[in-house]
């Protein structure tokens, strides 16, 4: 789909339409219904994910809403005699329940999500994802790509955190918009499994309005839970909704394209990730330099 444009007003209309398309694709429930009806593996994985993460959400919510305030009120006082039992009980709860659940969730949620993503790709795209070769050279390249991608995401989160410090609500608003692009990258990662990170980032930068819309829907439950319940509660909310948005991303069509009558207008790209990519490259180059210096040993 393409939209011809020659004026600034039409360009704004195009960006609005792309944003609306992103919002629509993120809530296009028929895709979810299609995969649920077509695959028992998807139904089971989503059910198991919902039960596990739903139980985690309820346990954290009940503790934060009822038990923690009750314990705090029963142990009122500023002296160590009152505060120590409260600190010990909360520490036991986090060490014996929250931390093990947090670690375990990485493994089992990744397993369920992989089942949902692969089978949804087959149902919605009519074919399985292309399998990459497993030669030693390809394995090394894949590992290097994973390291680069992981550190890039970390640098981008750092960038968002710095932006959030800006005053007068400017920072939090811009921070949320940048996080929308990050949420979209997370969701579409399973559809773009055979794209290298540079291609993924360029695609988001070329269609930034679309991915703001998609990421806004994806990130809203997580953001609301984070605001009211803190990190641990928002973590369970993320895993509750994430499989559904991955399905929506896999079934989403291409964003509408802009065709300009002005030959000077060749792209709508905004360099959203330039700073994070620059910082990521500098850090990785620095780490590689240190490793080389260590392995090289003292000069003879």
JSON list of C-alpha atoms in Angstrom, two decimals, residues 151-165 175 275 279:
[
{"chain": "A", "resi": 151, "resn": "UNK", "atom": "CA", "xyz": [24.40, -4.75, 24.34]},
{"chain": "A", "resi": 152, "resn": "UNK", "atom": "CA", "xyz": [22.58, -2.45, 21.90]},
{"chain": "A", "resi": 153, "resn": "UNK", "atom": "CA", "xyz": [19.30, -2.97, 23.74]},
{"chain": "A", "resi": 154, "resn": "UNK", "atom": "CA", "xyz": [21.08, -2.19, 27.00]},
{"chain": "A", "resi": 155, "resn": "UNK", "atom": "CA", "xyz": [22.55, 1.02, 25.59]},
{"chain": "A", "resi": 156, "resn": "UNK", "atom": "CA", "xyz": [19.17, 2.06, 24.23]},
{"chain": "A", "resi": 157, "resn": "UNK", "atom": "CA", "xyz": [17.56, 1.53, 27.63]},
{"chain": "A", "resi": 158, "resn": "UNK", "atom": "CA", "xyz": [20.33, 3.67, 29.16]},
{"chain": "A", "resi": 159, "resn": "UNK", "atom": "CA", "xyz": [19.58, 6.35, 26.57]},
{"chain": "A", "resi": 160, "resn": "UNK", "atom": "CA", "xyz": [15.87, 6.22, 27.45]},
{"chain": "A", "resi": 161, "resn": "UNK", "atom": "CA", "xyz": [16.67, 6.48, 31.16]},
{"chain": "A", "resi": 162, "resn": "UNK", "atom": "CA", "xyz": [18.77, 9.59, 30.58]},
{"chain": "A", "resi": 163, "resn": "UNK", "atom": "CA", "xyz": [16.01, 11.15, 28.48]},
{"chain": "A", "resi": 164, "resn": "UNK", "atom": "CA", "xyz": [13.50, 10.48, 31.27]},
{"chain": "A", "resi": 165, "resn": "UNK", "atom": "CA", "xyz": [15.41, 12.87, 33.54]},
{"chain": "A", "resi": 175, "resn": "UNK", "atom": "CA", "xyz": [11.10, 8.41, 27.10]},
{"chain": "A", "resi": 275, "resn": "UNK", "atom": "CA", "xyz": [23.38, 7.49, 19.57]},
{"chain": "A", "resi": 279, "resn": "UNK", "atom": "CA", "xyz": [27.74, 4.16, 22.11]}
]
